[in-house]
Every structure is written in C-alpha cells, then in structure tokens.
C-alpha cells in the first residue's frame, strides 16, 4: 500500500511496467482536495486504457455516494467490507 498527495507516484510505475489494472480501489478517507487530485491523476494517466476507479470508504451518509460519483468515481463501496459479497461486487465493476 502506498500513500500520496498525488496519483502520479502511484500510477507511474504501473504505466512504466505496462501493468494495466482493470480496477483501482481508492480509499477516500483523505481530505477532499487530496482525494480528487489522486482521482484526476489516476484517470489522466490511464491513457488508452481507462481504468475504473471505485471509491472505498466508511462514509455512508446520505449524499456521499452521489458526491463521489459526481466527482468522477466509477463506483462506491462502503466499509466495513462484507467479505462474503466483496468478490461479486468487484466483479460487477470489472464487467464490460
């Protein structure tokens, strides 16, 4: 796991190694400015292979999901994660 104020240090090694993930789970328990900076960097560096970026968060108040989706996240998963259904939930985001 890595922590950063920007998505560039997180994404650059993947791009350089030609490791193209189908999905990025981004824990959004960071200040909004950092989360959205990382989101923009990850989305921008994906290039020809757009990556789906799903917010992973303990924030489950009314409007939180909508706020994340409006900001550009492709999905929203709340914590605590239900390990019995997590694989299915991730698979839905990986489906074309």
mmCIF file as gemmi writes it, N, C-alpha and C atoms, coordinates in Angstrom:
data_model
loop_
_atom_site.group_PDB
_atom_site.id
_atom_site.type_symbol
_atom_site.label_atom_id
_atom_site.label_alt_id
_atom_site.label_comp_id
_atom_site.label_asym_id
_atom_site.label_entity_id
_atom_site.label_seq_id
_atom_site.pdbx_PDB_ins_code
_atom_site.Cartn_x
_atom_site.Cartn_y
_atom_site.Cartn_z
_atom_site.occupancy
_atom_site.B_iso_or_equiv
_atom_site.pdbx_formal_charge
_atom_site.auth_seq_id
_atom_site.auth_asym_id
_atom_site.pdbx_PDB_model_num
ATOM 1 N N . UNK Axp A 1 ? 0.845 -1.169 0 1 0 ? 1 A 1
ATOM 2 C CA . UNK Axp A 1 ? 0 0 0 1 0 ? 1 A 1
ATOM 3 C C . UNK Axp A 1 ? 0.891 1.232 0 1 0 ? 1 A 1
ATOM 4 N N . UNK Axp A 2 ? 0.477 2.216 -0.779 1 0 ? 2 A 1
ATOM 5 C CA . UNK Axp A 2 ? 1.222 3.474 -0.826 1 0 ? 2 A 1
ATOM 6 C C . UNK Axp A 2 ? 0.284 4.619 -0.509 1 0 ? 2 A 1
ATOM 7 N N . UNK Axp A 3 ? 0.842 5.679 0.025 1 0 ? 3 A 1
ATOM 8 C CA . UNK Axp A 3 ? 0.088 6.883 0.352 1 0 ? 3 A 1
ATOM 9 C C . UNK Axp A 3 ? 0.737 8.05 -0.367 1 0 ? 3 A 1
ATOM 10 N N . UNK Axp A 4 ? -0.071 8.948 -0.912 1 0 ? 4 A 1
ATOM 11 C CA . UNK Axp A 4 ? 0.495 10.053 -1.674 1 0 ? 4 A 1
ATOM 12 C C . UNK Axp A 4 ? -0.487 11.216 -1.72 1 0 ? 4 A 1
ATOM 13 N N . UNK Axp A 5 ? 0.027 12.413 -1.958 1 0 ? 5 A 1
ATOM 14 C CA . UNK Axp A 5 ? -0.805 13.593 -2.153 1 0 ? 5 A 1
ATOM 15 C C . UNK Axp A 5 ? -1.239 13.701 -3.613 1 0 ? 5 A 1
ATOM 16 N N . UNK Axp A 6 ? -0.675 12.879 -4.474 1 0 ? 6 A 1
ATOM 17 C CA . UNK Axp A 6 ? -0.949 12.894 -5.902 1 0 ? 6 A 1
ATOM 18 C C . UNK Axp A 6 ? -1.012 11.459 -6.386 1 0 ? 6 A 1
ATOM 19 N N . UNK Axp A 7 ? -1.716 11.235 -7.46 1 0 ? 7 A 1
ATOM 20 C CA . UNK Axp A 7 ? -1.795 9.888 -8.006 1 0 ? 7 A 1
ATOM 21 C C . UNK Axp A 7 ? -0.603 9.507 -8.847 1 0 ? 7 A 1
ATOM 22 N N . UNK Axp A 8 ? 0.19 10.495 -9.274 1 0 ? 8 A 1
ATOM 23 C CA . UNK Axp A 8 ? 1.312 10.217 -10.185 1 0 ? 8 A 1
ATOM 24 C C . UNK Axp A 8 ? 2.28 9.165 -9.646 1 0 ? 8 A 1
ATOM 25 N N . UNK Axp A 9 ? 2.756 9.269 -8.396 1 0 ? 9 A 1
ATOM 26 C CA . UNK Axp A 9 ? 3.694 8.253 -7.911 1 0 ? 9 A 1
ATOM 27 C C . UNK Axp A 9 ? 3.061 6.863 -7.786 1 0 ? 9 A 1
ATOM 28 N N . UNK Axp A 10 ? 1.755 6.816 -7.705 1 0 ? 10 A 1
ATOM 29 C CA . UNK Axp A 10 ? 1.073 5.542 -7.599 1 0 ? 10 A 1
ATOM 30 C C . UNK Axp A 10 ? 0.889 4.884 -8.96 1 0 ? 10 A 1
ATOM 31 N N . UNK Axp A 11 ? 0.628 5.701 -9.961 1 0 ? 11 A 1
ATOM 32 C CA . UNK Axp A 11 ? 0.264 5.191 -11.273 1 0 ? 11 A 1
ATOM 33 C C . UNK Axp A 11 ? 1.476 5.035 -12.191 1 0 ? 11 A 1
ATOM 34 N N . UNK Axp A 12 ? 2.443 5.911 -12.082 1 0 ? 12 A 1
ATOM 35 C CA . UNK Axp A 12 ? 3.593 5.886 -12.99 1 0 ? 12 A 1
ATOM 36 C C . UNK Axp A 12 ? 4.295 4.527 -13.057 1 0 ? 12 A 1
ATOM 37 N N . UNK Axp A 13 ? 4.566 3.86 -11.923 1 0 ? 13 A 1
ATOM 38 C CA . UNK Axp A 13 ? 5.226 2.553 -12.022 1 0 ? 13 A 1
ATOM 39 C C . UNK Axp A 13 ? 4.378 1.514 -12.762 1 0 ? 13 A 1
ATOM 40 N N . UNK Axp A 14 ? 3.063 1.596 -12.615 1 0 ? 14 A 1
ATOM 41 C CA . UNK Axp A 14 ? 2.189 0.663 -13.323 1 0 ? 14 A 1
ATOM 42 C C . UNK Axp A 14 ? 2.235 0.903 -14.822 1 0 ? 14 A 1
ATOM 43 N N . UNK Axp A 15 ? 2.198 2.161 -15.213 1 0 ? 15 A 1
ATOM 44 C CA . UNK Axp A 15 ? 2.243 2.512 -16.627 1 0 ? 15 A 1
ATOM 45 C C . UNK Axp A 15 ? 3.599 2.107 -17.211 1 0 ? 15 A 1
ATOM 46 N N . UNK Axp A 16 ? 4.673 2.404 -16.494 1 0 ? 16 A 1
ATOM 47 C CA . UNK Axp A 16 ? 6.016 2.073 -16.975 1 0 ? 16 A 1
ATOM 48 C C . UNK Axp A 16 ? 6.204 0.566 -17.144 1 0 ? 16 A 1
ATOM 49 N N . UNK Axp A 17 ? 5.632 -0.203 -16.256 1 0 ? 17 A 1
ATOM 50 C CA . UNK Axp A 17 ? 5.777 -1.659 -16.314 1 0 ? 17 A 1
ATOM 51 C C . UNK Axp A 17 ? 4.712 -2.295 -17.211 1 0 ? 17 A 1
ATOM 52 N N . UNK Axp A 18 ? 3.876 -1.455 -17.78 1 0 ? 18 A 1
ATOM 53 C CA . UNK Axp A 18 ? 2.78 -1.908 -18.64 1 0 ? 18 A 1
ATOM 54 C C . UNK Axp A 18 ? 1.814 -2.839 -17.903 1 0 ? 18 A 1
ATOM 55 N N . UNK Axp A 19 ? 1.668 -2.579 -16.621 1 0 ? 19 A 1
ATOM 56 C CA . UNK Axp A 19 ? 0.678 -3.291 -15.825 1 0 ? 19 A 1
ATOM 57 C C . UNK Axp A 19 ? -0.589 -2.454 -15.841 1 0 ? 19 A 1
ATOM 58 N N . UNK Axp A 20 ? -1.572 -2.926 -16.517 1 0 ? 20 A 1
ATOM 59 C CA . UNK Axp A 20 ? -2.77 -2.132 -16.706 1 0 ? 20 A 1
ATOM 60 C C . UNK Axp A 20 ? -3.929 -2.732 -15.92 1 0 ? 20 A 1
ATOM 61 N N . UNK Axp A 21 ? -4.14 -2.235 -14.712 1 0 ? 21 A 1
ATOM 62 C CA . UNK Axp A 21 ? -5.23 -2.79 -13.901 1 0 ? 21 A 1
ATOM 63 C C . UNK Axp A 21 ? -6.585 -2.446 -14.501 1 0 ? 21 A 1
ATOM 64 N N . UNK Axp A 22 ? -7.511 -3.341 -14.32 1 0 ? 22 A 1
ATOM 65 C CA . UNK Axp A 22 ? -8.866 -3.078 -14.773 1 0 ? 22 A 1
ATOM 66 C C . UNK Axp A 22 ? -9.647 -2.251 -13.782 1 0 ? 22 A 1
ATOM 67 N N . UNK Axp A 23 ? -9.137 -2.186 -12.548 1 0 ? 23 A 1
ATOM 68 C CA . UNK Axp A 23 ? -9.871 -1.513 -11.498 1 0 ? 23 A 1
ATOM 69 C C . UNK Axp A 23 ? -8.909 -0.973 -10.448 1 0 ? 23 A 1
ATOM 70 N N . UNK Axp A 24 ? -9.184 0.236 -9.983 1 0 ? 24 A 1
ATOM 71 C CA . UNK Axp A 24 ? -8.437 0.839 -8.89 1 0 ? 24 A 1
ATOM 72 C C . UNK Axp A 24 ? -9.425 1.095 -7.763 1 0 ? 24 A 1
ATOM 73 N N . UNK Axp A 25 ? -9.136 0.546 -6.572 1 0 ? 25 A 1
ATOM 74 C CA . UNK Axp A 25 ? -9.934 0.842 -5.388 1 0 ? 25 A 1
ATOM 75 C C . UNK Axp A 25 ? -9.202 1.926 -4.626 1 0 ? 25 A 1
ATOM 76 N N . UNK Axp A 26 ? -9.823 3.074 -4.49 1 0 ? 26 A 1
ATOM 77 C CA . UNK Axp A 26 ? -9.186 4.225 -3.856 1 0 ? 26 A 1
ATOM 78 C C . UNK Axp A 26 ? -9.903 4.544 -2.549 1 0 ? 26 A 1
ATOM 79 N N . UNK Axp A 27 ? -9.203 4.327 -1.446 1 0 ? 27 A 1
ATOM 80 C CA . UNK Axp A 27 ? -9.762 4.674 -0.143 1 0 ? 27 A 1
ATOM 81 C C . UNK Axp A 27 ? -9.839 6.194 -0.07 1 0 ? 27 A 1
ATOM 82 N N . UNK Axp A 28 ? -11.014 6.704 0.174 1 0 ? 28 A 1
ATOM 83 C CA . UNK Axp A 28 ? -11.184 8.155 0.12 1 0 ? 28 A 1
ATOM 84 C C . UNK Axp A 28 ? -11.212 8.801 1.493 1 0 ? 28 A 1
ATOM 85 N N . UNK Axp A 29 ? -10.643 8.148 2.473 1 0 ? 29 A 1
ATOM 86 C CA . UNK Axp A 29 ? -10.556 8.756 3.805 1 0 ? 29 A 1
ATOM 87 C C . UNK Axp A 29 ? -9.338 9.679 3.846 1 0 ? 29 A 1
ATOM 88 N N . UNK Axp A 30 ? -9.393 10.69 3.015 1 0 ? 30 A 1
ATOM 89 C CA . UNK Axp A 30 ? -8.365 11.724 2.895 1 0 ? 30 A 1
ATOM 90 C C . UNK Axp A 30 ? -9.1 13.046 2.726 1 0 ? 30 A 1
ATOM 91 N N . UNK Axp A 31 ? -8.425 14.166 2.922 1 0 ? 31 A 1
ATOM 92 C CA . UNK Axp A 31 ? -9.09 15.442 2.622 1 0 ? 31 A 1
ATOM 93 C C . UNK Axp A 31 ? -9.549 15.48 1.165 1 0 ? 31 A 1
ATOM 94 N N . UNK Axp A 32 ? -10.709 16.108 0.912 1 0 ? 32 A 1
ATOM 95 C CA . UNK Axp A 32 ? -11.274 16.15 -0.442 1 0 ? 32 A 1
ATOM 96 C C . UNK Axp A 32 ? -10.264 16.565 -1.501 1 0 ? 32 A 1
ATOM 97 N N . UNK Axp A 33 ? -9.46 17.587 -1.222 1 0 ? 33 A 1
ATOM 98 C CA . UNK Axp A 33 ? -8.53 18.073 -2.238 1 0 ? 33 A 1
ATOM 99 C C . UNK Axp A 33 ? -7.529 16.994 -2.623 1 0 ? 33 A 1
ATOM 100 N N . UNK Axp A 34 ? -7.093 16.18 -1.668 1 0 ? 34 A 1
ATOM 101 C CA . UNK Axp A 34 ? -6.143 15.107 -1.966 1 0 ? 34 A 1
ATOM 102 C C . UNK Axp A 34 ? -6.833 13.99 -2.742 1 0 ? 34 A 1
ATOM 103 N N . UNK Axp A 35 ? -8.013 13.585 -2.3 1 0 ? 35 A 1
ATOM 104 C CA . UNK Axp A 35 ? -8.755 12.512 -2.969 1 0 ? 35 A 1
ATOM 105 C C . UNK Axp A 35 ? -9 12.866 -4.429 1 0 ? 35 A 1
ATOM 106 N N . UNK Axp A 36 ? -9.476 14.067 -4.672 1 0 ? 36 A 1
ATOM 107 C CA . UNK Axp A 36 ? -9.824 14.433 -6.038 1 0 ? 36 A 1
ATOM 108 C C . UNK Axp A 36 ? -8.581 14.658 -6.893 1 0 ? 36 A 1
ATOM 109 N N . UNK Axp A 37 ? -7.493 15.068 -6.298 1 0 ? 37 A 1
ATOM 110 C CA . UNK Axp A 37 ? -6.224 15.177 -7.02 1 0 ? 37 A 1
ATOM 111 C C . UNK Axp A 37 ? -5.735 13.794 -7.435 1 0 ? 37 A 1
ATOM 112 N N . UNK Axp A 38 ? -5.779 12.84 -6.503 1 0 ? 38 A 1
ATOM 113 C CA . UNK Axp A 38 ? -5.365 11.475 -6.818 1 0 ? 38 A 1
ATOM 114 C C . UNK Axp A 38 ? -6.292 10.896 -7.89 1 0 ? 38 A 1
ATOM 115 N N . UNK Axp A 39 ? -7.595 11.092 -7.754 1 0 ? 39 A 1
ATOM 116 C CA . UNK Axp A 39 ? -8.549 10.603 -8.749 1 0 ? 39 A 1
ATOM 117 C C . UNK Axp A 39 ? -8.236 11.165 -10.128 1 0 ? 39 A 1
ATOM 118 N N . UNK Axp A 40 ? -8.026 12.465 -10.22 1 0 ? 40 A 1
ATOM 119 C CA . UNK Axp A 40 ? -7.724 13.102 -11.505 1 0 ? 40 A 1
ATOM 120 C C . UNK Axp A 40 ? -6.429 12.562 -12.095 1 0 ? 40 A 1
ATOM 121 N N . UNK Axp A 41 ? -5.404 12.381 -11.255 1 0 ? 41 A 1
ATOM 122 C CA . UNK Axp A 41 ? -4.126 11.85 -11.736 1 0 ? 41 A 1
ATOM 123 C C . UNK Axp A 41 ? -4.276 10.425 -12.252 1 0 ? 41 A 1
ATOM 124 N N . UNK Axp A 42 ? -4.981 9.604 -11.507 1 0 ? 42 A 1
ATOM 125 C CA . UNK Axp A 42 ? -5.175 8.208 -11.918 1 0 ? 42 A 1
ATOM 126 C C . UNK Axp A 42 ? -5.953 8.151 -13.221 1 0 ? 42 A 1
ATOM 127 N N . UNK Axp A 43 ? -7.025 8.898 -13.309 1 0 ? 43 A 1
ATOM 128 C CA . UNK Axp A 43 ? -7.833 8.914 -14.544 1 0 ? 43 A 1
ATOM 129 C C . UNK Axp A 43 ? -7.024 9.464 -15.724 1 0 ? 43 A 1
ATOM 130 N N . UNK Axp A 44 ? -6.24 10.512 -15.462 1 0 ? 44 A 1
ATOM 131 C CA . UNK Axp A 44 ? -5.469 11.143 -16.53 1 0 ? 44 A 1
ATOM 132 C C . UNK Axp A 44 ? -4.312 10.314 -17.027 1 0 ? 44 A 1
ATOM 133 N N . UNK Axp A 45 ? -3.709 9.517 -16.165 1 0 ? 45 A 1
ATOM 134 C CA . UNK Axp A 45 ? -2.547 8.728 -16.56 1 0 ? 45 A 1
ATOM 135 C C . UNK Axp A 45 ? -2.915 7.395 -17.177 1 0 ? 45 A 1
ATOM 136 N N . UNK Axp A 46 ? -4.175 7.03 -17.132 1 0 ? 46 A 1
ATOM 137 C CA . UNK Axp A 46 ? -4.582 5.736 -17.66 1 0 ? 46 A 1
ATOM 138 C C . UNK Axp A 46 ? -4.43 5.667 -19.174 1 0 ? 46 A 1
ATOM 139 N N . UNK Axp A 47 ? -4.411 6.821 -19.835 1 0 ? 47 A 1
ATOM 140 C CA . UNK Axp A 47 ? -4.172 6.859 -21.278 1 0 ? 47 A 1
ATOM 141 C C . UNK Axp A 47 ? -5.204 6.105 -22.09 1 0 ? 47 A 1
ATOM 142 N N . UNK Axp A 48 ? -4.719 5.234 -22.97 1 0 ? 48 A 1
ATOM 143 C CA . UNK Axp A 48 ? -5.598 4.498 -23.874 1 0 ? 48 A 1
ATOM 144 C C . UNK Axp A 48 ? -6.446 3.463 -23.152 1 0 ? 48 A 1
ATOM 145 N N . UNK Axp A 49 ? -6.048 3.106 -21.964 1 0 ? 49 A 1
ATOM 146 C CA . UNK Axp A 49 ? -6.74 2.065 -21.225 1 0 ? 49 A 1
ATOM 147 C C . UNK Axp A 49 ? -7.375 2.664 -19.975 1 0 ? 49 A 1
ATOM 148 N N . UNK Axp A 50 ? -8.538 3.279 -20.135 1 0 ? 50 A 1
ATOM 149 C CA . UNK Axp A 50 ? -9.146 3.928 -18.972 1 0 ? 50 A 1
ATOM 150 C C . UNK Axp A 50 ? -9.404 2.932 -17.852 1 0 ? 50 A 1
ATOM 151 N N . UNK Axp A 51 ? -9.007 3.326 -16.67 1 0 ? 51 A 1
ATOM 152 C CA . UNK Axp A 51 ? -9.186 2.485 -15.503 1 0 ? 51 A 1
ATOM 153 C C . UNK Axp A 51 ? -10.444 2.9 -14.78 1 0 ? 51 A 1
ATOM 154 N N . UNK Axp A 52 ? -11.169 1.93 -14.307 1 0 ? 52 A 1
ATOM 155 C CA . UNK Axp A 52 ? -12.3 2.234 -13.451 1 0 ? 52 A 1
ATOM 156 C C . UNK Axp A 52 ? -11.74 2.505 -12.065 1 0 ? 52 A 1
ATOM 157 N N . UNK Axp A 53 ? -12.201 3.585 -11.452 1 0 ? 53 A 1
ATOM 158 C CA . UNK Axp A 53 ? -11.752 3.944 -10.108 1 0 ? 53 A 1
ATOM 159 C C . UNK Axp A 53 ? -12.979 3.945 -9.2 1 0 ? 53 A 1
ATOM 160 N N . UNK Axp A 54 ? -12.922 3.08 -8.197 1 0 ? 54 A 1
ATOM 161 C CA . UNK Axp A 54 ? -14.034 2.916 -7.277 1 0 ? 54 A 1
ATOM 162 C C . UNK Axp A 54 ? -13.63 3.455 -5.905 1 0 ? 54 A 1
ATOM 163 N N . UNK Axp A 55 ? -14.48 4.293 -5.355 1 0 ? 55 A 1
ATOM 164 C CA . UNK Axp A 55 ? -14.245 4.839 -4.019 1 0 ? 55 A 1
ATOM 165 C C . UNK Axp A 55 ? -14.504 3.744 -2.989 1 0 ? 55 A 1
ATOM 166 N N . UNK Axp A 56 ? -13.583 3.628 -2.058 1 0 ? 56 A 1
ATOM 167 C CA . UNK Axp A 56 ? -13.706 2.687 -0.951 1 0 ? 56 A 1
ATOM 168 C C . UNK Axp A 56 ? -13.704 3.53 0.315 1 0 ? 56 A 1
ATOM 169 N N . UNK Axp A 57 ? -14.79 3.465 1.09 1 0 ? 57 A 1
ATOM 170 C CA . UNK Axp A 57 ? -14.918 4.432 2.177 1 0 ? 57 A 1
ATOM 171 C C . UNK Axp A 57 ? -15.838 3.978 3.301 1 0 ? 57 A 1
ATOM 172 N N . UNK Axp A 58 ? -15.616 4.537 4.458 1 0 ? 58 A 1
ATOM 173 C CA . UNK Axp A 58 ? -16.525 4.344 5.588 1 0 ? 58 A 1
ATOM 174 C C . UNK Axp A 58 ? -17.615 5.414 5.58 1 0 ? 58 A 1
ATOM 175 N N . UNK Axp A 59 ? -17.508 6.39 4.679 1 0 ? 59 A 1
ATOM 176 C CA . UNK Axp A 59 ? -18.516 7.449 4.584 1 0 ? 59 A 1
ATOM 177 C C . UNK Axp A 59 ? -19.795 6.871 3.982 1 0 ? 59 A 1
ATOM 178 N N . UNK Axp A 60 ? -20.83 6.809 4.756 1 0 ? 60 A 1
ATOM 179 C CA . UNK Axp A 60 ? -22.081 6.229 4.275 1 0 ? 60 A 1
ATOM 180 C C . UNK Axp A 60 ? -23.276 7.119 4.606 1 0 ? 60 A 1
ATOM 181 N N . UNK Axp A 61 ? -23.016 8.41 4.675 1 0 ? 61 A 1
ATOM 182 C CA . UNK Axp A 61 ? -24.093 9.351 4.961 1 0 ? 61 A 1
ATOM 183 C C . UNK Axp A 61 ? -24.869 9.625 3.666 1 0 ? 61 A 1
ATOM 184 N N . UNK Axp A 62 ? -26.128 10.06 3.8 1 0 ? 62 A 1
ATOM 185 C CA . UNK Axp A 62 ? -26.896 10.393 2.609 1 0 ? 62 A 1
ATOM 186 C C . UNK Axp A 62 ? -26.146 11.427 1.766 1 0 ? 62 A 1
ATOM 187 N N . UNK Axp A 63 ? -26.039 11.163 0.499 1 0 ? 63 A 1
ATOM 188 C CA . UNK Axp A 63 ? -25.378 12.079 -0.423 1 0 ? 63 A 1
ATOM 189 C C . UNK Axp A 63 ? -23.911 11.777 -0.671 1 0 ? 63 A 1
ATOM 190 N N . UNK Axp A 64 ? -23.272 10.976 0.183 1 0 ? 64 A 1
ATOM 191 C CA . UNK Axp A 64 ? -21.843 10.673 -0.009 1 0 ? 64 A 1
ATOM 192 C C . UNK Axp A 64 ? -21.591 9.933 -1.314 1 0 ? 64 A 1
ATOM 193 N N . UNK Axp A 65 ? -22.411 8.918 -1.604 1 0 ? 65 A 1
ATOM 194 C CA . UNK Axp A 65 ? -22.257 8.154 -2.85 1 0 ? 65 A 1
ATOM 195 C C . UNK Axp A 65 ? -22.409 9.074 -4.066 1 0 ? 65 A 1
ATOM 196 N N . UNK Axp A 66 ? -23.446 9.885 -4.052 1 0 ? 66 A 1
ATOM 197 C CA . UNK Axp A 66 ? -23.716 10.78 -5.171 1 0 ? 66 A 1
ATOM 198 C C . UNK Axp A 66 ? -22.571 11.776 -5.358 1 0 ? 66 A 1
ATOM 199 N N . UNK Axp A 67 ? -22.028 12.27 -4.254 1 0 ? 67 A 1
ATOM 200 C CA . UNK Axp A 67 ? -20.906 13.212 -4.297 1 0 ? 67 A 1
ATOM 201 C C . UNK Axp A 67 ? -19.69 12.556 -4.961 1 0 ? 67 A 1
ATOM 202 N N . UNK Axp A 68 ? -19.399 11.32 -4.586 1 0 ? 68 A 1
ATOM 203 C CA . UNK Axp A 68 ? -18.259 10.604 -5.163 1 0 ? 68 A 1
ATOM 204 C C . UNK Axp A 68 ? -18.469 10.326 -6.645 1 0 ? 68 A 1
ATOM 205 N N . UNK Axp A 69 ? -19.649 9.888 -7.012 1 0 ? 69 A 1
ATOM 206 C CA . UNK Axp A 69 ? -19.921 9.601 -8.427 1 0 ? 69 A 1
ATOM 207 C C . UNK Axp A 69 ? -19.868 10.884 -9.263 1 0 ? 69 A 1
ATOM 208 N N . UNK Axp A 70 ? -20.394 11.977 -8.724 1 0 ? 70 A 1
ATOM 209 C CA . UNK Axp A 70 ? -20.351 13.255 -9.434 1 0 ? 70 A 1
ATOM 210 C C . UNK Axp A 70 ? -18.918 13.746 -9.61 1 0 ? 70 A 1
ATOM 211 N N . UNK Axp A 71 ? -18.038 13.371 -8.687 1 0 ? 71 A 1
ATOM 212 C CA . UNK Axp A 71 ? -16.633 13.786 -8.753 1 0 ? 71 A 1
ATOM 213 C C . UNK Axp A 71 ? -15.847 12.98 -9.777 1 0 ? 71 A 1
ATOM 214 N N . UNK Axp A 72 ? -16.418 11.883 -10.273 1 0 ? 72 A 1
ATOM 215 C CA . UNK Axp A 72 ? -15.735 11.111 -11.304 1 0 ? 72 A 1
ATOM 216 C C . UNK Axp A 72 ? -15.43 9.665 -10.956 1 0 ? 72 A 1
ATOM 217 N N . UNK Axp A 73 ? -15.775 9.25 -9.752 1 0 ? 73 A 1
ATOM 218 C CA . UNK Axp A 73 ? -15.579 7.842 -9.411 1 0 ? 73 A 1
ATOM 219 C C . UNK Axp A 73 ? -16.557 6.992 -10.22 1 0 ? 73 A 1
ATOM 220 N N . UNK Axp A 74 ? -16.129 5.788 -10.558 1 0 ? 74 A 1
ATOM 221 C CA . UNK Axp A 74 ? -16.975 4.878 -11.332 1 0 ? 74 A 1
ATOM 222 C C . UNK Axp A 74 ? -17.876 4.022 -10.442 1 0 ? 74 A 1
ATOM 223 N N . UNK Axp A 75 ? -17.613 4.041 -9.161 1 0 ? 75 A 1
ATOM 224 C CA . UNK Axp A 75 ? -18.409 3.26 -8.238 1 0 ? 75 A 1
ATOM 225 C C . UNK Axp A 75 ? -18.091 3.645 -6.813 1 0 ? 75 A 1
ATOM 226 N N . UNK Axp A 76 ? -18.747 2.968 -5.876 1 0 ? 76 A 1
ATOM 227 C CA . UNK Axp A 76 ? -18.671 3.345 -4.473 1 0 ? 76 A 1
ATOM 228 C C . UNK Axp A 76 ? -18.907 2.104 -3.636 1 0 ? 76 A 1
ATOM 229 N N . UNK Axp A 77 ? -17.943 1.742 -2.808 1 0 ? 77 A 1
ATOM 230 C CA . UNK Axp A 77 ? -18.066 0.595 -1.909 1 0 ? 77 A 1
ATOM 231 C C . UNK Axp A 77 ? -17.856 1.107 -0.487 1 0 ? 77 A 1
ATOM 232 N N . UNK Axp A 78 ? -18.789 0.761 0.395 1 0 ? 78 A 1
ATOM 233 C CA . UNK Axp A 78 ? -18.669 1.218 1.777 1 0 ? 78 A 1
ATOM 234 C C . UNK Axp A 78 ? -18.001 0.156 2.645 1 0 ? 78 A 1
ATOM 235 N N . UNK Axp A 79 ? -17.32 0.664 3.684 1 0 ? 79 A 1
ATOM 236 C CA . UNK Axp A 79 ? -16.719 -0.199 4.69 1 0 ? 79 A 1
ATOM 237 C C . UNK Axp A 79 ? -17.637 -0.181 5.912 1 0 ? 79 A 1
ATOM 238 N N . UNK Axp A 80 ? -17.622 -1.187 6.714 1 0 ? 80 A 1
ATOM 239 C CA . UNK Axp A 80 ? -16.753 -2.353 6.592 1 0 ? 80 A 1
ATOM 240 C C . UNK Axp A 80 ? -17.179 -3.219 5.412 1 0 ? 80 A 1
ATOM 241 N N . UNK Axp A 81 ? -16.196 -3.824 4.79 1 0 ? 81 A 1
ATOM 242 C CA . UNK Axp A 81 ? -16.444 -4.665 3.622 1 0 ? 81 A 1
ATOM 243 C C . UNK Axp A 81 ? -17.031 -5.993 4.083 1 0 ? 81 A 1
ATOM 244 N N . UNK Axp A 82 ? -18.076 -6.403 3.393 1 0 ? 82 A 1
ATOM 245 C CA . UNK Axp A 82 ? -18.659 -7.722 3.64 1 0 ? 82 A 1
ATOM 246 C C . UNK Axp A 82 ? -17.869 -8.714 2.787 1 0 ? 82 A 1
ATOM 247 N N . UNK Axp A 83 ? -16.996 -9.471 3.415 1 0 ? 83 A 1
ATOM 248 C CA . UNK Axp A 83 ? -16.095 -10.351 2.661 1 0 ? 83 A 1
ATOM 249 C C . UNK Axp A 83 ? -16.848 -11.421 1.882 1 0 ? 83 A 1
ATOM 250 N N . UNK Axp A 84 ? -18.067 -11.744 2.3 1 0 ? 84 A 1
ATOM 251 C CA . UNK Axp A 84 ? -18.844 -12.758 1.568 1 0 ? 84 A 1
ATOM 252 C C . UNK Axp A 84 ? -19.316 -12.249 0.213 1 0 ? 84 A 1
ATOM 253 N N . UNK Axp A 85 ? -19.519 -10.945 0.07 1 0 ? 85 A 1
ATOM 254 C CA . UNK Axp A 85 ? -20.014 -10.402 -1.19 1 0 ? 85 A 1
ATOM 255 C C . UNK Axp A 85 ? -19.03 -9.513 -1.918 1 0 ? 85 A 1
ATOM 256 N N . UNK Axp A 86 ? -17.85 -9.321 -1.339 1 0 ? 86 A 1
ATOM 257 C CA . UNK Axp A 86 ? -16.885 -8.378 -1.909 1 0 ? 86 A 1
ATOM 258 C C . UNK Axp A 86 ? -16.421 -8.792 -3.305 1 0 ? 86 A 1
ATOM 259 N N . UNK Axp A 87 ? -16.105 -10.064 -3.495 1 0 ? 87 A 1
ATOM 260 C CA . UNK Axp A 87 ? -15.632 -10.531 -4.81 1 0 ? 87 A 1
ATOM 261 C C . UNK Axp A 87 ? -16.676 -10.28 -5.889 1 0 ? 87 A 1
ATOM 262 N N . UNK Axp A 88 ? -17.941 -10.528 -5.583 1 0 ? 88 A 1
ATOM 263 C CA . UNK Axp A 88 ? -19.012 -10.275 -6.552 1 0 ? 88 A 1
ATOM 264 C C . UNK Axp A 88 ? -19.14 -8.792 -6.856 1 0 ? 88 A 1
ATOM 265 N N . UNK Axp A 89 ? -19.012 -7.979 -5.834 1 0 ? 89 A 1
ATOM 266 C CA . UNK Axp A 89 ? -19.13 -6.53 -6.023 1 0 ? 89 A 1
ATOM 267 C C . UNK Axp A 89 ? -18.006 -6.021 -6.927 1 0 ? 89 A 1
ATOM 268 N N . UNK Axp A 90 ? -16.783 -6.456 -6.669 1 0 ? 90 A 1
ATOM 269 C CA . UNK Axp A 90 ? -15.658 -6.061 -7.509 1 0 ? 90 A 1
ATOM 270 C C . UNK Axp A 90 ? -15.853 -6.584 -8.932 1 0 ? 90 A 1
ATOM 271 N N . UNK Axp A 91 ? -16.32 -7.811 -9.072 1 0 ? 91 A 1
ATOM 272 C CA . UNK Axp A 91 ? -16.546 -8.395 -10.407 1 0 ? 91 A 1
ATOM 273 C C . UNK Axp A 91 ? -17.534 -7.564 -11.219 1 0 ? 91 A 1
ATOM 274 N N . UNK Axp A 92 ? -18.538 -7.003 -10.558 1 0 ? 92 A 1
ATOM 275 C CA . UNK Axp A 92 ? -19.504 -6.143 -11.28 1 0 ? 92 A 1
ATOM 276 C C . UNK Axp A 92 ? -18.806 -4.939 -11.902 1 0 ? 92 A 1
ATOM 277 N N . UNK Axp A 93 ? -17.833 -4.371 -11.188 1 0 ? 93 A 1
ATOM 278 C CA . UNK Axp A 93 ? -17.119 -3.211 -11.718 1 0 ? 93 A 1
ATOM 279 C C . UNK Axp A 93 ? -16.16 -3.61 -12.831 1 0 ? 93 A 1
ATOM 280 N N . UNK Axp A 94 ? -15.704 -4.848 -12.823 1 0 ? 94 A 1
ATOM 281 C CA . UNK Axp A 94 ? -14.777 -5.31 -13.848 1 0 ? 94 A 1
ATOM 282 C C . UNK Axp A 94 ? -15.494 -5.748 -15.122 1 0 ? 94 A 1
ATOM 283 N N . UNK Axp A 95 ? -16.782 -6 -15.029 1 0 ? 95 A 1
ATOM 284 C CA . UNK Axp A 95 ? -17.549 -6.427 -16.201 1 0 ? 95 A 1
ATOM 285 C C . UNK Axp A 95 ? -17.585 -5.308 -17.238 1 0 ? 95 A 1
ATOM 286 N N . UNK Axp A 96 ? -17.53 -5.677 -18.515 1 0 ? 96 A 1
ATOM 287 C CA . UNK Axp A 96 ? -17.558 -4.634 -19.563 1 0 ? 96 A 1
ATOM 288 C C . UNK Axp A 96 ? -18.859 -3.875 -19.612 1 0 ? 96 A 1
